Amino acid sequence: DTGVSQDPRHKITKRGQNVTFRCDPISEHNRLYWYRQTLGQGPEFLTYFQNEAQLEKSRLLSDRFSAERPKGSFSTLEIQRTEQGDSAMYLCASSSPSAANYGYTFGSGTRLTVV
Amino acid sequence: QQQVKQSPQSLIVQKGGISIINCAYENTAFDYFPWYQQFPGKGPALLIAIRPDVSEKKEGRFTISFNKSAKQFSLHIMDSQPGDSATYFCAARKTYNNAGNMLTFGGGTRLMVKP
């Protein structure tokens, strides 16, 4: 499978716990994005990496959220002290500047439920 | 502020009919306009996209019409099939100086094609 992989697919956690999600982009893609999608809404941009550098962050990304992309390969998104409002689908996407269509390739997402 | 407005929220079309979804944007800095198709439990998948210097783009049964002066664009699905039943998102891309880009999505249209 050469697509974008996300793990886990589903995560249920108690309020106040920390959670970490992983994204493995398409291997030749140097750009990686995190988006959040709540039920019935379009995805909202969270952050962007070019190789290992985090170059853009949305105001949606509060201090409880942190993302890393060590060595410019996989990426992790951590949410500390989860709140019920964090319940959403967290989508990872990757792209390449040489891609003819400029389009992202999204993973299937990690659905987070905070109880 | 919702920068990309999408309508309708839901759409029911008979098999063989034409599905039309409309979007309007505000930010003239957007430089690329993709449409995504999303099935339940999956991430969005790029369907078709258009640059603002083109008024129409057709790929198979899917056509984008783009009106730059009105800041509106629409997706037409010809000969709609039950397999087209999904949620469709329009999006608009903004490119940053660091060459990264961010997609702003519309709210989505849930399409149901009846057999």
JSON list of C-alpha atoms in Angstrom, two decimals:
[
{"chain": "A", "resi": 1, "resn": "ASP", "atom": "CA", "xyz": [0.00, 0.00, 0.00]},
{"chain": "A", "resi": 2, "resn": "THR", "atom": "CA", "xyz": [1.61, 3.26, -1.10]},
{"chain": "A", "resi": 3, "resn": "GLY", "atom": "CA", "xyz": [-0.99, 5.60, 0.40]},
{"chain": "A", "resi": 4, "resn": "VAL", "atom": "CA", "xyz": [-0.94, 7.71, 3.56]},
{"chain": "A", "resi": 5, "resn": "SER", "atom": "CA", "xyz": [-1.24, 5.53, 6.66]},
{"chain": "A", "resi": 6, "resn": "GLN", "atom": "CA", "xyz": [-2.64, 6.66, 9.98]},
{"chain": "A", "resi": 7, "resn": "ASP", "atom": "CA", "xyz": [-2.62, 4.83, 13.26]},
{"chain": "A", "resi": 8, "resn": "PRO", "atom": "CA", "xyz": [-4.73, 4.13, 15.21]},
{"chain": "A", "resi": 9, "resn": "ARG", "atom": "CA", "xyz": [-7.94, 4.27, 13.20]},
{"chain": "A", "resi": 10, "resn": "HIS", "atom": "CA", "xyz": [-10.02, 4.80, 16.31]},
{"chain": "A", "resi": 11, "resn": "LYS", "atom": "CA", "xyz": [-9.14, 6.04, 19.79]},
{"chain": "A", "resi": 12, "resn": "ILE", "atom": "CA", "xyz": [-11.43, 6.38, 22.78]},
{"chain": "A", "resi": 13, "resn": "THR", "atom": "CA", "xyz": [-9.92, 8.19, 25.74]},
{"chain": "A", "resi": 14, "resn": "LYS", "atom": "CA", "xyz": [-11.06, 9.67, 28.99]},
{"chain": "A", "resi": 15, "resn": "ARG", "atom": "CA", "xyz": [-11.05, 13.43, 29.41]},
{"chain": "A", "resi": 16, "resn": "GLY", "atom": "CA", "xyz": [-7.73, 14.64, 30.73]},
{"chain": "A", "resi": 17, "resn": "GLN", "atom": "CA", "xyz": [-5.65, 11.85, 29.20]},
{"chain": "A", "resi": 18, "resn": "ASN", "atom": "CA", "xyz": [-2.94, 12.37, 26.62]},
{"chain": "A", "resi": 19, "resn": "VAL", "atom": "CA", "xyz": [-3.18, 10.79, 23.19]},
{"chain": "A", "resi": 20, "resn": "THR", "atom": "CA", "xyz": [-0.73, 10.47, 20.31]},
{"chain": "A", "resi": 21, "resn": "PHE", "atom": "CA", "xyz": [-1.49, 9.72, 16.68]},
{"chain": "A", "resi": 22, "resn": "ARG", "atom": "CA", "xyz": [0.92, 8.67, 13.97]},
{"chain": "A", "resi": 23, "resn": "CYS", "atom": "CA", "xyz": [0.98, 9.42, 10.26]},
{"chain": "A", "resi": 24, "resn": "ASP", "atom": "CA", "xyz": [3.18, 7.76, 7.64]},
{"chain": "A", "resi": 25, "resn": "PRO", "atom": "CA", "xyz": [3.08, 9.82, 4.44]},
{"chain": "A", "resi": 26, "resn": "ILE", "atom": "CA", "xyz": [3.75, 8.64, 0.92]},
{"chain": "A", "resi": 27, "resn": "SER", "atom": "CA", "xyz": [7.49, 8.04, 0.93]},
{"chain": "A", "resi": 28, "resn": "GLU", "atom": "CA", "xyz": [8.48, 10.52, -1.77]},
{"chain": "A", "resi": 29, "resn": "HIS", "atom": "CA", "xyz": [6.29, 13.32, -0.39]},
{"chain": "A", "resi": 30, "resn": "ASN", "atom": "CA", "xyz": [8.20, 15.95, 1.57]},
{"chain": "A", "resi": 31, "resn": "ARG", "atom": "CA", "xyz": [5.14, 17.94, 2.64]},
{"chain": "A", "resi": 32, "resn": "LEU", "atom": "CA", "xyz": [2.87, 16.73, 5.42]},
{"chain": "A", "resi": 33, "resn": "TYR", "atom": "CA", "xyz": [-0.32, 18.28, 6.76]},
{"chain": "A", "resi": 34, "resn": "TRP", "atom": "CA", "xyz": [-2.62, 17.68, 9.70]},
{"chain": "A", "resi": 35, "resn": "TYR", "atom": "CA", "xyz": [-6.31, 18.57, 9.48]},
{"chain": "A", "resi": 36, "resn": "ARG", "atom": "CA", "xyz": [-9.20, 18.12, 11.89]},
{"chain": "A", "resi": 37, "resn": "GLN", "atom": "CA", "xyz": [-12.70, 17.23, 10.77]},
{"chain": "A", "resi": 38, "resn": "THR", "atom": "CA", "xyz": [-15.73, 17.37, 13.05]},
{"chain": "A", "resi": 39, "resn": "LEU", "atom": "CA", "xyz": [-18.95, 15.60, 12.19]},
{"chain": "A", "resi": 40, "resn": "GLY", "atom": "CA", "xyz": [-20.75, 17.14, 9.24]},
{"chain": "A", "resi": 41, "resn": "GLN", "atom": "CA", "xyz": [-18.02, 19.71, 8.58]},
{"chain": "A", "resi": 42, "resn": "GLY", "atom": "CA", "xyz": [-15.17, 20.11, 6.16]},
{"chain": "A", "resi": 43, "resn": "PRO", "atom": "CA", "xyz": [-11.60, 19.49, 7.32]},
{"chain": "A", "resi": 44, "resn": "GLU", "atom": "CA", "xyz": [-9.82, 22.40, 9.04]},
{"chain": "A", "resi": 45, "resn": "PHE", "atom": "CA", "xyz": [-6.10, 23.02, 8.70]},
{"chain": "A", "resi": 46, "resn": "LEU", "atom": "CA", "xyz": [-3.99, 22.43, 11.80]},
{"chain": "A", "resi": 47, "resn": "THR", "atom": "CA", "xyz": [-0.33, 22.40, 10.78]},
{"chain": "A", "resi": 48, "resn": "TYR", "atom": "CA", "xyz": [2.13, 21.87, 7.93]},
{"chain": "A", "resi": 49, "resn": "PHE", "atom": "CA", "xyz": [5.60, 20.34, 7.71]},
{"chain": "A", "resi": 50, "resn": "GLN", "atom": "CA", "xyz": [8.12, 20.59, 4.93]},
{"chain": "A", "resi": 51, "resn": "ASN", "atom": "CA", "xyz": [10.58, 17.81, 5.59]},
{"chain": "A", "resi": 52, "resn": "GLU", "atom": "CA", "xyz": [11.20, 18.02, 9.35]},
{"chain": "A", "resi": 53, "resn": "ALA", "atom": "CA", "xyz": [10.40, 21.72, 9.70]},
{"chain": "A", "resi": 54, "resn": "GLN", "atom": "CA", "xyz": [7.01, 22.80, 11.01]},
{"chain": "A", "resi": 55, "resn": "LEU", "atom": "CA", "xyz": [6.35, 25.89, 8.90]},
{"chain": "A", "resi": 56, "resn": "GLU", "atom": "CA", "xyz": [2.71, 26.75, 9.52]},
{"chain": "A", "resi": 57, "resn": "LYS", "atom": "CA", "xyz": [0.41, 26.39, 12.50]},
{"chain": "A", "resi": 58, "resn": "SER", "atom": "CA", "xyz": [-3.26, 27.25, 12.75]},
{"chain": "A", "resi": 59, "resn": "ARG", "atom": "CA", "xyz": [-4.70, 29.19, 15.65]},
{"chain": "A", "resi": 60, "resn": "LEU", "atom": "CA", "xyz": [-6.80, 26.05, 16.13]},
{"chain": "A", "resi": 61, "resn": "LEU", "atom": "CA", "xyz": [-3.65, 24.34, 17.37]},
{"chain": "A", "resi": 62, "resn": "SER", "atom": "CA", "xyz": [-3.78, 25.25, 21.05]},
{"chain": "A", "resi": 63, "resn": "ASP", "atom": "CA", "xyz": [-0.91, 24.79, 23.49]},
{"chain": "A", "resi": 64, "resn": "ARG", "atom": "CA", "xyz": [-2.26, 21.32, 24.28]},
{"chain": "A", "resi": 65, "resn": "PHE", "atom": "CA", "xyz": [-1.49, 20.19, 20.75]},
{"chain": "A", "resi": 66, "resn": "SER", "atom": "CA", "xyz": [1.98, 19.43, 19.50]},
{"chain": "A", "resi": 67, "resn": "ALA", "atom": "CA", "xyz": [3.15, 17.89, 16.26]},
{"chain": "A", "resi": 68, "resn": "GLU", "atom": "CA", "xyz": [6.52, 16.58, 15.23]},
{"chain": "A", "resi": 69, "resn": "ARG", "atom": "CA", "xyz": [8.10, 15.11, 12.16]},
{"chain": "A", "resi": 70, "resn": "PRO", "atom": "CA", "xyz": [11.53, 13.81, 13.13]},
{"chain": "A", "resi": 71, "resn": "LYS", "atom": "CA", "xyz": [13.83, 13.07, 10.21]},
{"chain": "A", "resi": 72, "resn": "GLY", "atom": "CA", "xyz": [11.20, 14.30, 7.79]},
{"chain": "A", "resi": 73, "resn": "SER", "atom": "CA", "xyz": [9.47, 10.95, 7.55]},
{"chain": "A", "resi": 74, "resn": "PHE", "atom": "CA", "xyz": [6.52, 9.98, 9.77]},
{"chain": "A", "resi": 75, "resn": "SER", "atom": "CA", "xyz": [4.74, 12.53, 11.93]},
{"chain": "A", "resi": 76, "resn": "THR", "atom": "CA", "xyz": [3.05, 12.41, 15.32]},
{"chain": "A", "resi": 77, "resn": "LEU", "atom": "CA", "xyz": [0.28, 14.59, 16.69]},
{"chain": "A", "resi": 78, "resn": "GLU", "atom": "CA", "xyz": [-0.09, 14.67, 20.46]},
{"chain": "A", "resi": 79, "resn": "ILE", "atom": "CA", "xyz": [-2.99, 16.11, 22.39]},
{"chain": "A", "resi": 80, "resn": "GLN", "atom": "CA", "xyz": [-2.41, 16.66, 26.08]},
{"chain": "A", "resi": 81, "resn": "ARG", "atom": "CA", "xyz": [-5.16, 16.87, 28.70]},
{"chain": "A", "resi": 82, "resn": "THR", "atom": "CA", "xyz": [-7.85, 15.96, 26.19]},
{"chain": "A", "resi": 83, "resn": "GLU", "atom": "CA", "xyz": [-11.22, 17.71, 26.32]},
{"chain": "A", "resi": 84, "resn": "GLN", "atom": "CA", "xyz": [-14.57, 16.59, 24.94]},
{"chain": "A", "resi": 85, "resn": "GLY", "atom": "CA", "xyz": [-14.27, 19.30, 22.28]},
{"chain": "A", "resi": 86, "resn": "ASP", "atom": "CA", "xyz": [-11.23, 17.50, 20.89]},
{"chain": "A", "resi": 87, "resn": "SER", "atom": "CA", "xyz": [-13.48, 14.69, 19.65]},
{"chain": "A", "resi": 88, "resn": "ALA", "atom": "CA", "xyz": [-13.05, 14.67, 15.88]},
{"chain": "A", "resi": 89, "resn": "MET", "atom": "CA", "xyz": [-11.44, 12.91, 12.96]},
{"chain": "A", "resi": 90, "resn": "TYR", "atom": "CA", "xyz": [-7.77, 13.83, 12.66]},
{"chain": "A", "resi": 91, "resn": "LEU", "atom": "CA", "xyz": [-6.61, 13.62, 9.07]},
{"chain": "A", "resi": 92, "resn": "CYS", "atom": "CA", "xyz": [-3.08, 13.54, 7.77]},
{"chain": "A", "resi": 93, "resn": "ALA", "atom": "CA", "xyz": [-2.21, 14.37, 4.19]},
{"chain": "A", "resi": 94, "resn": "SER", "atom": "CA", "xyz": [0.97, 14.51, 2.18]},
{"chain": "A", "resi": 95, "resn": "SER", "atom": "CA", "xyz": [2.00, 16.09, -1.09]},
{"chain": "A", "resi": 96, "resn": "SER", "atom": "CA", "xyz": [4.96, 16.69, -3.31]},
{"chain": "A", "resi": 97, "resn": "PRO", "atom": "CA", "xyz": [5.90, 19.96, -5.01]},
{"chain": "A", "resi": 98, "resn": "SER", "atom": "CA", "xyz": [6.50, 18.01, -8.19]},
{"chain": "A", "resi": 99, "resn": "ALA", "atom": "CA", "xyz": [3.04, 16.49, -8.22]},
{"chain": "A", "resi": 100, "resn": "ALA", "atom": "CA", "xyz": [1.25, 17.50, -11.38]},
{"chain": "A", "resi": 101, "resn": "ASN", "atom": "CA", "xyz": [-2.09, 17.88, -9.69]},
{"chain": "A", "resi": 102, "resn": "TYR", "atom": "CA", "xyz": [-0.85, 19.74, -6.60]},
{"chain": "A", "resi": 103, "resn": "GLY", "atom": "CA", "xyz": [-3.38, 17.75, -4.69]},
{"chain": "A", "resi": 104, "resn": "TYR", "atom": "CA", "xyz": [-3.03, 16.29, -1.27]},
{"chain": "A", "resi": 105, "resn": "THR", "atom": "CA", "xyz": [-3.35, 12.58, -0.62]},
{"chain": "A", "resi": 106, "resn": "PHE", "atom": "CA", "xyz": [-5.26, 12.11, 2.61]},
{"chain": "A", "resi": 107, "resn": "GLY", "atom": "CA", "xyz": [-5.09, 9.16, 4.94]},
{"chain": "A", "resi": 108, "resn": "SER", "atom": "CA", "xyz": [-8.23, 7.53, 6.32]},
{"chain": "A", "resi": 109, "resn": "GLY", "atom": "CA", "xyz": [-7.87, 9.45, 9.57]},
{"chain": "A", "resi": 110, "resn": "THR", "atom": "CA", "xyz": [-7.88, 8.72, 13.27]},
{"chain": "A", "resi": 111, "resn": "ARG", "atom": "CA", "xyz": [-11.26, 9.14, 14.90]},
{"chain": "A", "resi": 112, "resn": "LEU", "atom": "CA", "xyz": [-10.86, 10.41, 18.46]},
{"chain": "A", "resi": 113, "resn": "THR", "atom": "CA", "xyz": [-13.66, 10.15, 20.99]},
{"chain": "A", "resi": 114, "resn": "VAL", "atom": "CA", "xyz": [-13.14, 11.83, 24.36]},
{"chain": "A", "resi": 115, "resn": "VAL", "atom": "CA", "xyz": [-15.52, 10.56, 27.04]},
{"chain": "B", "resi": 1, "resn": "GLN", "atom": "CA", "xyz": [-14.96, 33.43, 9.24]},
{"chain": "B", "resi": 2, "resn": "GLN", "atom": "CA", "xyz": [-16.11, 30.91, 6.68]},
{"chain": "B", "resi": 3, "resn": "GLN", "atom": "CA", "xyz": [-14.04, 31.68, 3.62]},
{"chain": "B", "resi": 4, "resn": "VAL", "atom": "CA", "xyz": [-15.58, 29.03, 1.38]},
{"chain": "B", "resi": 5, "resn": "LYS", "atom": "CA", "xyz": [-19.35, 28.62, 1.39]},
{"chain": "B", "resi": 6, "resn": "GLN", "atom": "CA", "xyz": [-20.86, 25.48, -0.12]},
{"chain": "B", "resi": 7, "resn": "SER", "atom": "CA", "xyz": [-24.44, 24.65, -1.05]},
{"chain": "B", "resi": 8, "resn": "PRO", "atom": "CA", "xyz": [-26.61, 22.69, -0.84]},
{"chain": "B", "resi": 9, "resn": "GLN", "atom": "CA", "xyz": [-25.87, 20.79, 2.35]},
{"chain": "B", "resi": 10, "resn": "SER", "atom": "CA", "xyz": [-27.61, 17.73, 0.96]},
{"chain": "B", "resi": 11, "resn": "LEU", "atom": "CA", "xyz": [-28.79, 16.66, -2.46]},
{"chain": "B", "resi": 12, "resn": "ILE", "atom": "CA", "xyz": [-30.91, 13.79, -3.73]},
{"chain": "B", "resi": 13, "resn": "VAL", "atom": "CA", "xyz": [-30.71, 12.97, -7.43]},
{"chain": "B", "resi": 14, "resn": "GLN", "atom": "CA", "xyz": [-32.20, 10.17, -9.51]},
{"chain": "B", "resi": 15, "resn": "LYS", "atom": "CA", "xyz": [-29.84, 7.81, -11.30]},
{"chain": "B", "resi": 16, "resn": "GLY", "atom": "CA", "xyz": [-28.86, 9.33, -14.62]},
{"chain": "B", "resi": 17, "resn": "GLY", "atom": "CA", "xyz": [-29.56, 12.87, -13.48]},
{"chain": "B", "resi": 18, "resn": "ILE", "atom": "CA", "xyz": [-27.21, 15.82, -13.07]},
{"chain": "B", "resi": 19, "resn": "SER", "atom": "CA", "xyz": [-25.86, 16.72, -9.63]},
{"chain": "B", "resi": 20, "resn": "ILE", "atom": "CA", "xyz": [-24.83, 20.34, -9.15]},
{"chain": "B", "resi": 21, "resn": "ILE", "atom": "CA", "xyz": [-22.92, 21.65, -6.14]},
{"chain": "B", "resi": 22, "resn": "ASN", "atom": "CA", "xyz": [-21.99, 25.29, -5.74]},
{"chain": "B", "resi": 23, "resn": "CYS", "atom": "CA", "xyz": [-19.25, 27.09, -3.86]},
{"chain": "B", "resi": 24, "resn": "ALA", "atom": "CA", "xyz": [-18.33, 30.71, -3.30]},
{"chain": "B", "resi": 25, "resn": "TYR", "atom": "CA", "xyz": [-15.12, 32.11, -1.90]},
{"chain": "B", "resi": 26, "resn": "GLU", "atom": "CA", "xyz": [-13.97, 35.43, -0.54]},
{"chain": "B", "resi": 27, "resn": "ASN", "atom": "CA", "xyz": [-10.19, 35.48, -0.52]},
{"chain": "B", "resi": 28, "resn": "THR", "atom": "CA", "xyz": [-8.70, 36.51, -3.85]},
{"chain": "B", "resi": 29, "resn": "ALA", "atom": "CA", "xyz": [-5.35, 35.04, -2.75]},
{"chain": "B", "resi": 30, "resn": "PHE", "atom": "CA", "xyz": [-6.67, 31.54, -3.40]},
{"chain": "B", "resi": 31, "resn": "ASP", "atom": "CA", "xyz": [-4.84, 30.07, -6.38]},
{"chain": "B", "resi": 32, "resn": "TYR", "atom": "CA", "xyz": [-6.26, 26.59, -6.89]},
{"chain": "B", "resi": 33, "resn": "PHE", "atom": "CA", "xyz": [-9.70, 25.06, -6.42]},
{"chain": "B", "resi": 34, "resn": "PRO", "atom": "CA", "xyz": [-10.00, 21.28, -5.91]},
{"chain": "B", "resi": 35, "resn": "TRP", "atom": "CA", "xyz": [-13.03, 19.14, -5.22]},
{"chain": "B", "resi": 36, "resn": "TYR", "atom": "CA", "xyz": [-12.82, 16.17, -2.89]},
{"chain": "B", "resi": 37, "resn": "GLN", "atom": "CA", "xyz": [-15.05, 13.12, -2.54]},
{"chain": "B", "resi": 38, "resn": "GLN", "atom": "CA", "xyz": [-15.35, 11.42, 0.83]},
{"chain": "B", "resi": 39, "resn": "PHE", "atom": "CA", "xyz": [-16.95, 8.09, 1.66]},
{"chain": "B", "resi": 40, "resn": "PRO", "atom": "CA", "xyz": [-17.86, 7.18, 5.25]},
{"chain": "B", "resi": 41, "resn": "GLY", "atom": "CA", "xyz": [-14.83, 6.15, 7.27]},
{"chain": "B", "resi": 42, "resn": "LYS", "atom": "CA", "xyz": [-12.38, 7.34, 4.62]},
{"chain": "B", "resi": 43, "resn": "GLY", "atom": "CA", "xyz": [-10.33, 10.43, 4.10]},
{"chain": "B", "resi": 44, "resn": "PRO", "atom": "CA", "xyz": [-11.21, 12.88, 1.32]},
{"chain": "B", "resi": 45, "resn": "ALA", "atom": "CA", "xyz": [-9.97, 11.89, -2.14]},
{"chain": "B", "resi": 46, "resn": "LEU", "atom": "CA", "xyz": [-9.12, 14.41, -4.84]},
{"chain": "B", "resi": 47, "resn": "LEU", "atom": "CA", "xyz": [-11.72, 14.30, -7.60]},
{"chain": "B", "resi": 48, "resn": "ILE", "atom": "CA", "xyz": [-10.97, 17.17, -9.94]},
{"chain": "B", "resi": 49, "resn": "ALA", "atom": "CA", "xyz": [-9.39, 20.62, -9.66]},
{"chain": "B", "resi": 50, "resn": "ILE", "atom": "CA", "xyz": [-9.16, 23.88, -11.56]},
{"chain": "B", "resi": 51, "resn": "ARG", "atom": "CA", "xyz": [-6.89, 26.93, -11.73]},
{"chain": "B", "resi": 52, "resn": "PRO", "atom": "CA", "xyz": [-8.51, 30.38, -11.65]},
{"chain": "B", "resi": 53, "resn": "ASP", "atom": "CA", "xyz": [-7.33, 31.23, -15.18]},
{"chain": "B", "resi": 54, "resn": "VAL", "atom": "CA", "xyz": [-9.54, 28.47, -16.61]},
{"chain": "B", "resi": 55, "resn": "SER", "atom": "CA", "xyz": [-13.33, 28.75, -16.84]},
{"chain": "B", "resi": 56, "resn": "GLU", "atom": "CA", "xyz": [-14.15, 25.07, -17.19]},
{"chain": "B", "resi": 57, "resn": "LYS", "atom": "CA", "xyz": [-12.50, 21.70, -16.73]},
{"chain": "B", "resi": 58, "resn": "LYS", "atom": "CA", "xyz": [-14.01, 18.34, -17.58]},
{"chain": "B", "resi": 59, "resn": "GLU", "atom": "CA", "xyz": [-12.86, 14.88, -16.56]},
{"chain": "B", "resi": 60, "resn": "GLY", "atom": "CA", "xyz": [-15.21, 12.08, -17.52]},
{"chain": "B", "resi": 61, "resn": "ARG", "atom": "CA", "xyz": [-18.60, 12.73, -15.93]},
{"chain": "B", "resi": 62, "resn": "PHE", "atom": "CA", "xyz": [-17.23, 15.48, -13.67]},
{"chain": "B", "resi": 63, "resn": "THR", "atom": "CA", "xyz": [-17.05, 19.14, -14.74]},
{"chain": "B", "resi": 64, "resn": "ILE", "atom": "CA", "xyz": [-15.94, 22.22, -12.80]},
{"chain": "B", "resi": 65, "resn": "SER", "atom": "CA", "xyz": [-17.25, 25.60, -13.90]},
{"chain": "B", "resi": 66, "resn": "PHE", "atom": "CA", "xyz": [-15.33, 28.60, -12.57]},
{"chain": "B", "resi": 67, "resn": "ASN", "atom": "CA", "xyz": [-16.43, 32.26, -12.51]},
{"chain": "B", "resi": 68, "resn": "LYS", "atom": "CA", "xyz": [-13.51, 34.35, -11.31]},
{"chain": "B", "resi": 69, "resn": "SER", "atom": "CA", "xyz": [-15.34, 37.70, -11.32]},
{"chain": "B", "resi": 70, "resn": "ALA", "atom": "CA", "xyz": [-18.18, 36.29, -9.22]},
{"chain": "B", "resi": 71, "resn": "LYS", "atom": "CA", "xyz": [-15.76, 34.27, -7.06]},
{"chain": "B", "resi": 72, "resn": "GLN", "atom": "CA", "xyz": [-17.90, 31.19, -7.55]},
{"chain": "B", "resi": 73, "resn": "PHE", "atom": "CA", "xyz": [-17.28, 27.67, -8.80]},
{"chain": "B", "resi": 74, "resn": "SER", "atom": "CA", "xyz": [-19.42, 24.62, -9.17]},
{"chain": "B", "resi": 75, "resn": "LEU", "atom": "CA", "xyz": [-19.19, 20.86, -9.66]},
{"chain": "B", "resi": 76, "resn": "HIS", "atom": "CA", "xyz": [-21.46, 19.12, -12.14]},
{"chain": "B", "resi": 77, "resn": "ILE", "atom": "CA", "xyz": [-21.79, 15.35, -12.06]},
{"chain": "B", "resi": 78, "resn": "MET", "atom": "CA", "xyz": [-23.37, 14.10, -15.26]},
{"chain": "B", "resi": 79, "resn": "ASP", "atom": "CA", "xyz": [-25.24, 10.78, -15.47]},
{"chain": "B", "resi": 80, "resn": "SER", "atom": "CA", "xyz": [-25.12, 10.45, -11.68]},
{"chain": "B", "resi": 81, "resn": "GLN", "atom": "CA", "xyz": [-24.77, 6.88, -10.41]},
{"chain": "B", "resi": 82, "resn": "PRO", "atom": "CA", "xyz": [-25.56, 5.30, -7.02]},
{"chain": "B", "resi": 83, "resn": "GLY", "atom": "CA", "xyz": [-21.82, 4.80, -6.57]},
{"chain": "B", "resi": 84, "resn": "ASP", "atom": "CA", "xyz": [-21.43, 8.58, -6.60]},
{"chain": "B", "resi": 85, "resn": "SER", "atom": "CA", "xyz": [-23.31, 8.77, -3.30]},
{"chain": "B", "resi": 86, "resn": "ALA", "atom": "CA", "xyz": [-20.80, 10.40, -0.97]},
{"chain": "B", "resi": 87, "resn": "THR", "atom": "CA", "xyz": [-19.98, 13.72, 0.65]},
{"chain": "B", "resi": 88, "resn": "TYR", "atom": "CA", "xyz": [-18.38, 16.26, -1.66]},
{"chain": "B", "resi": 89, "resn": "PHE", "atom": "CA", "xyz": [-16.19, 19.12, -0.49]},
{"chain": "B", "resi": 90, "resn": "CYS", "atom": "CA", "xyz": [-15.02, 22.09, -2.47]},
{"chain": "B", "resi": 91, "resn": "ALA", "atom": "CA", "xyz": [-11.79, 23.66, -1.35]},
{"chain": "B", "resi": 92, "resn": "ALA", "atom": "CA", "xyz": [-9.58, 26.61, -2.10]},
{"chain": "B", "resi": 93, "resn": "ARG", "atom": "CA", "xyz": [-5.82, 26.67, -1.81]},
{"chain": "B", "resi": 94, "resn": "LYS", "atom": "CA", "xyz": [-3.61, 29.45, -0.52]},
{"chain": "B", "resi": 95, "resn": "THR", "atom": "CA", "xyz": [0.12, 29.20, -1.18]},
{"chain": "B", "resi": 96, "resn": "TYR", "atom": "CA", "xyz": [2.53, 30.61, 1.36]},
{"chain": "B", "resi": 97, "resn": "ASN", "atom": "CA", "xyz": [5.92, 32.18, 0.73]},
{"chain": "B", "resi": 98, "resn": "ASN", "atom": "CA", "xyz": [7.60, 29.06, 2.13]},
{"chain": "B", "resi": 99, "resn": "ALA", "atom": "CA", "xyz": [5.93, 27.13, -0.71]},
{"chain": "B", "resi": 100, "resn": "GLY", "atom": "CA", "xyz": [3.58, 25.33, 1.61]},
{"chain": "B", "resi": 101, "resn": "ASN", "atom": "CA", "xyz": [-0.08, 25.53, 0.94]},
{"chain": "B", "resi": 102, "resn": "MET", "atom": "CA", "xyz": [-3.25, 25.34, 2.96]},
{"chain": "B", "resi": 103, "resn": "LEU", "atom": "CA", "xyz": [-6.67, 24.18, 1.85]},
{"chain": "B", "resi": 104, "resn": "THR", "atom": "CA", "xyz": [-9.80, 25.86, 3.12]},
{"chain": "B", "resi": 105, "resn": "PHE", "atom": "CA", "xyz": [-12.77, 23.54, 2.75]},
{"chain": "B", "resi": 106, "resn": "GLY", "atom": "CA", "xyz": [-16.43, 24.21, 2.26]},
{"chain": "B", "resi": 107, "resn": "GLY", "atom": "CA", "xyz": [-18.93, 22.66, 4.63]},
{"chain": "B", "resi": 108, "resn": "GLY", "atom": "CA", "xyz": [-19.68, 19.69, 2.38]},
{"chain": "B", "resi": 109, "resn": "THR", "atom": "CA", "xyz": [-22.62, 18.36, 0.39]},
{"chain": "B", "resi": 110, "resn": "ARG", "atom": "CA", "xyz": [-24.03, 14.94, 1.10]},
{"chain": "B", "resi": 111, "resn": "LEU", "atom": "CA", "xyz": [-25.13, 13.49, -2.23]},
{"chain": "B", "resi": 112, "resn": "MET", "atom": "CA", "xyz": [-27.51, 10.57, -2.51]},
{"chain": "B", "resi": 113, "resn": "VAL", "atom": "CA", "xyz": [-28.19, 9.10, -5.93]},
{"chain": "B", "resi": 114, "resn": "LYS", "atom": "CA", "xyz": [-31.34, 7.00, -5.98]},
{"chain": "B", "resi": 115, "resn": "PRO", "atom": "CA", "xyz": [-31.43, 3.92, -8.24]}
]
